[in-house]
CSV table of C-alpha atoms in Angstrom, one decimal:
chain,number,residue,atom,x,y,z
A,109,MET,CA,104.6,105.5,100.0
A,110,SER,CA,102.1,103.3,101.8
A,111,LEU,CA,101.7,99.5,101.4
A,112,GLY,CA,98.1,100.1,100.2
A,113,LEU,CA,99.3,102.4,97.4
A,114,ILE,CA,101.9,99.9,96.4
A,115,LEU,CA,99.4,97.1,96.2
A,116,ALA,CA,97.0,99.2,94.1
A,117,LEU,CA,99.8,100.2,91.7
A,118,THR,CA,100.7,96.5,91.5
A,119,GLY,CA,97.1,95.7,90.5
A,120,ALA,CA,97.2,98.4,87.8
A,121,ALA,CA,100.5,97.0,86.5
A,122,VAL,CA,99.1,93.5,86.4
A,123,ALA,CA,96.1,94.6,84.4
A,124,THR,CA,98.2,96.5,81.9
A,125,ILE,CA,101.2,94.2,81.6
A,126,PHE,CA,99.5,90.8,81.3
A,127,ALA,CA,96.6,91.9,79.0
A,128,GLY,CA,99.2,93.8,77.0
A,129,ILE,CA,101.5,90.7,76.7
A,130,GLY,CA,98.5,88.7,75.5
A,131,SER,CA,97.5,91.3,72.9
A,132,ALA,CA,101.0,91.7,71.6
A,133,LYS,CA,101.3,87.9,71.2
A,134,GLY,CA,97.8,87.6,69.6
A,135,VAL,CA,98.3,90.5,67.2
A,136,GLY,CA,101.8,89.3,66.4
A,137,MET,CA,100.6,85.8,65.4
A,138,ALA,CA,97.7,87.2,63.3
A,139,THR,CA,99.9,89.8,61.6
A,140,GLU,CA,102.5,87.2,60.7
A,141,ALA,CA,99.8,85.1,59.1
A,142,GLY,CA,98.3,88.1,57.4
A,143,MET,CA,101.6,89.3,55.9
A,144,GLY,CA,102.1,85.9,54.3
A,145,VAL,CA,98.7,86.2,52.7
A,146,LEU,CA,99.3,89.7,51.6
A,147,SER,CA,102.6,88.8,49.9
A,148,GLU,CA,100.4,86.7,47.5
A,149,ASP,CA,97.3,88.9,47.3
A,150,PRO,CA,97.6,92.6,48.5
A,151,SER,CA,93.9,93.2,47.8
A,152,LYS,CA,92.9,91.4,51.0
A,153,PHE,CA,94.6,93.9,53.2
A,154,GLY,CA,91.4,95.5,54.6
A,155,LYS,CA,89.8,92.2,55.6
A,156,LEU,CA,93.0,90.8,57.1
A,157,LEU,CA,93.6,94.0,59.1
A,158,VAL,CA,90.4,93.6,61.0
A,159,LEU,CA,91.3,90.0,61.9
A,160,GLU,CA,94.8,91.1,62.9
A,161,LEU,CA,93.5,93.9,65.2
A,162,LEU,CA,91.0,91.9,67.2
A,163,PRO,CA,93.4,90.3,69.7
A,164,GLY,CA,94.5,93.9,70.6
A,165,THR,CA,91.4,94.8,72.4
A,166,GLN,CA,92.4,93.0,75.6
A,167,GLY,CA,95.4,95.3,76.0
A,168,LEU,CA,93.0,98.2,75.7
A,169,TYR,CA,90.7,96.7,78.3
A,170,GLY,CA,93.7,96.3,80.7
A,171,PHE,CA,94.8,99.9,80.1
A,172,ILE,CA,91.3,101.2,80.9
A,173,VAL,CA,91.1,99.2,84.1
A,174,SER,CA,94.6,100.5,85.1
A,175,PHE,CA,93.6,104.1,84.2
A,176,MET,CA,90.5,103.7,86.5
A,177,VAL,CA,92.7,102.5,89.3
A,178,LEU,CA,95.1,105.4,88.9
A,179,ILE,CA,92.3,107.8,89.0
A,180,ASN,CA,90.6,106.2,92.0
A,181,ILE,CA,93.9,106.1,94.1
A,182,GLY,CA,94.7,109.7,93.3
A,183,ILE,CA,97.8,109.2,91.2
A,184,LEU,CA,96.2,111.2,88.4
A,185,GLY,CA,94.9,113.9,90.6
A,186,GLY,CA,93.6,114.1,94.1
A,187,SER,CA,95.0,112.5,97.3
A,188,SER,CA,96.6,109.1,97.3
A,189,ASP,CA,95.5,107.8,100.7
A,190,VAL,CA,94.9,104.1,100.1
A,191,SER,CA,94.5,101.6,102.9
A,192,VAL,CA,96.1,98.2,102.8
A,193,THR,CA,92.7,96.6,102.5
A,194,GLN,CA,91.8,98.9,99.6
A,195,GLY,CA,95.2,98.1,98.0
A,196,PHE,CA,94.5,94.4,98.2
A,197,LEU,CA,91.0,94.9,96.8
A,198,TYR,CA,92.4,96.9,93.8
A,199,LEU,CA,94.9,94.2,93.2
A,200,ALA,CA,92.2,91.5,93.3
A,201,ALA,CA,90.0,93.6,91.0
A,202,CYS,CA,92.7,93.8,88.4
A,203,LEU,CA,93.4,90.1,88.2
A,204,PRO,CA,90.4,89.1,86.0
A,205,ILE,CA,91.4,91.4,83.1
A,206,GLY,CA,95.1,90.8,83.6
A,207,PHE,CA,94.9,87.0,83.3
A,208,GLY,CA,91.7,86.9,81.3
A,209,GLY,CA,93.2,89.3,78.8
A,210,LEU,CA,96.5,87.4,78.6
A,211,PHE,CA,94.9,84.1,77.8
A,212,SER,CA,92.0,85.3,75.7
A,213,ALA,CA,94.2,87.5,73.5
A,214,ILE,CA,96.5,84.6,72.7
A,215,ALA,CA,93.5,82.3,72.0
A,216,GLN,CA,91.9,85.0,69.9
A,217,GLY,CA,95.2,85.4,68.0
A,218,ARG,CA,95.1,81.7,67.2
A,219,ALA,CA,91.5,82.0,66.0
A,220,ALA,CA,92.4,85.0,63.9
A,221,VAL,CA,95.3,83.0,62.3
A,222,ALA,CA,92.8,80.3,61.4
A,223,GLY,CA,90.4,83.0,60.0
A,224,ILE,CA,93.2,84.5,58.0
A,225,SER,CA,93.9,81.1,56.5
A,226,LEU,CA,90.2,80.8,55.5
A,227,VAL,CA,90.1,84.2,53.9
A,228,ALA,CA,93.3,83.5,52.0
A,229,LYS,CA,91.6,80.6,50.2
A,230,ARG,CA,88.0,81.9,50.2
A,231,THR,CA,87.6,85.7,50.5
A,232,GLN,CA,83.8,85.4,50.5
A,233,GLU,CA,84.0,83.5,53.9
A,234,PHE,CA,85.3,86.6,55.7
A,235,SER,CA,82.2,87.0,57.8
A,236,LYS,CA,82.5,83.4,59.1
A,237,ALA,CA,86.1,84.1,60.0
A,238,MET,CA,85.1,87.3,61.9
A,239,VAL,CA,82.3,85.6,63.8
A,240,SER,CA,84.6,82.8,64.9
A,241,THR,CA,87.3,85.1,66.0
A,242,THR,CA,85.0,87.4,67.9
A,243,LEU,CA,83.6,84.5,69.9
A,244,VAL,CA,86.7,84.6,72.1
A,245,GLU,CA,86.1,88.3,72.7
A,246,ILE,CA,83.1,87.5,74.9
A,247,TYR,CA,85.4,86.1,77.6
A,248,ALA,CA,87.7,89.1,77.3
A,249,LEU,CA,84.7,91.4,77.8
A,250,LEU,CA,83.5,89.4,80.8
A,251,ALA,CA,86.9,89.7,82.4
A,252,PHE,CA,87.0,93.4,81.6
A,253,LEU,CA,83.5,94.0,83.1
A,254,VAL,CA,84.3,92.1,86.3
A,255,SER,CA,87.5,94.1,86.7
A,256,LEU,CA,86.0,97.5,85.8
A,257,LEU,CA,83.0,97.1,88.0
A,258,SER,CA,85.2,95.8,90.9
A,259,VAL,CA,87.5,98.8,90.6
A,260,ILE,CA,84.5,101.2,90.6
A,261,ALA,CA,83.1,99.4,93.7
A,262,VAL,CA,86.4,99.5,95.6
A,263,GLY,CA,86.6,103.3,94.9
A,264,GLY,CA,83.3,103.7,96.7
A,265,ILE,CA,84.4,101.7,99.8
A,266,ASN,CA,85.9,103.5,102.8
A,267,LEU,CA,88.1,101.1,104.6
């Protein structure tokens, strides 16, 4: 196995692992808060579920970037001839969603917990809780786009 391939696979792992850790933490925090509310009022399940799920998108973004890397380097079909330079570029391309996903998912989990607290007291304020929680998603999307576009660009470079 070449050093370039190892570096590219490390990048794919970084994207999946760190974004996944952030999503697991964010979804876990929101779900804990949601379960407390549901123990008092099960009728709020649908609204709370949406807030609980939002921090999970970062893990999905990390997975998509990793999947694109694996396709580009030939692990999921084709040849796996990756130069050291390309390996470093894939690793660098995966860093934005890896770390952006980690931190934004945790922040979004905290925002979701606050939104769940709001919905617990005032169900009619659900839309405000949703908007506030999705504000954090903008930064996850930016990190995702930077990583995805970078992975696509690296795949087109012959070094």
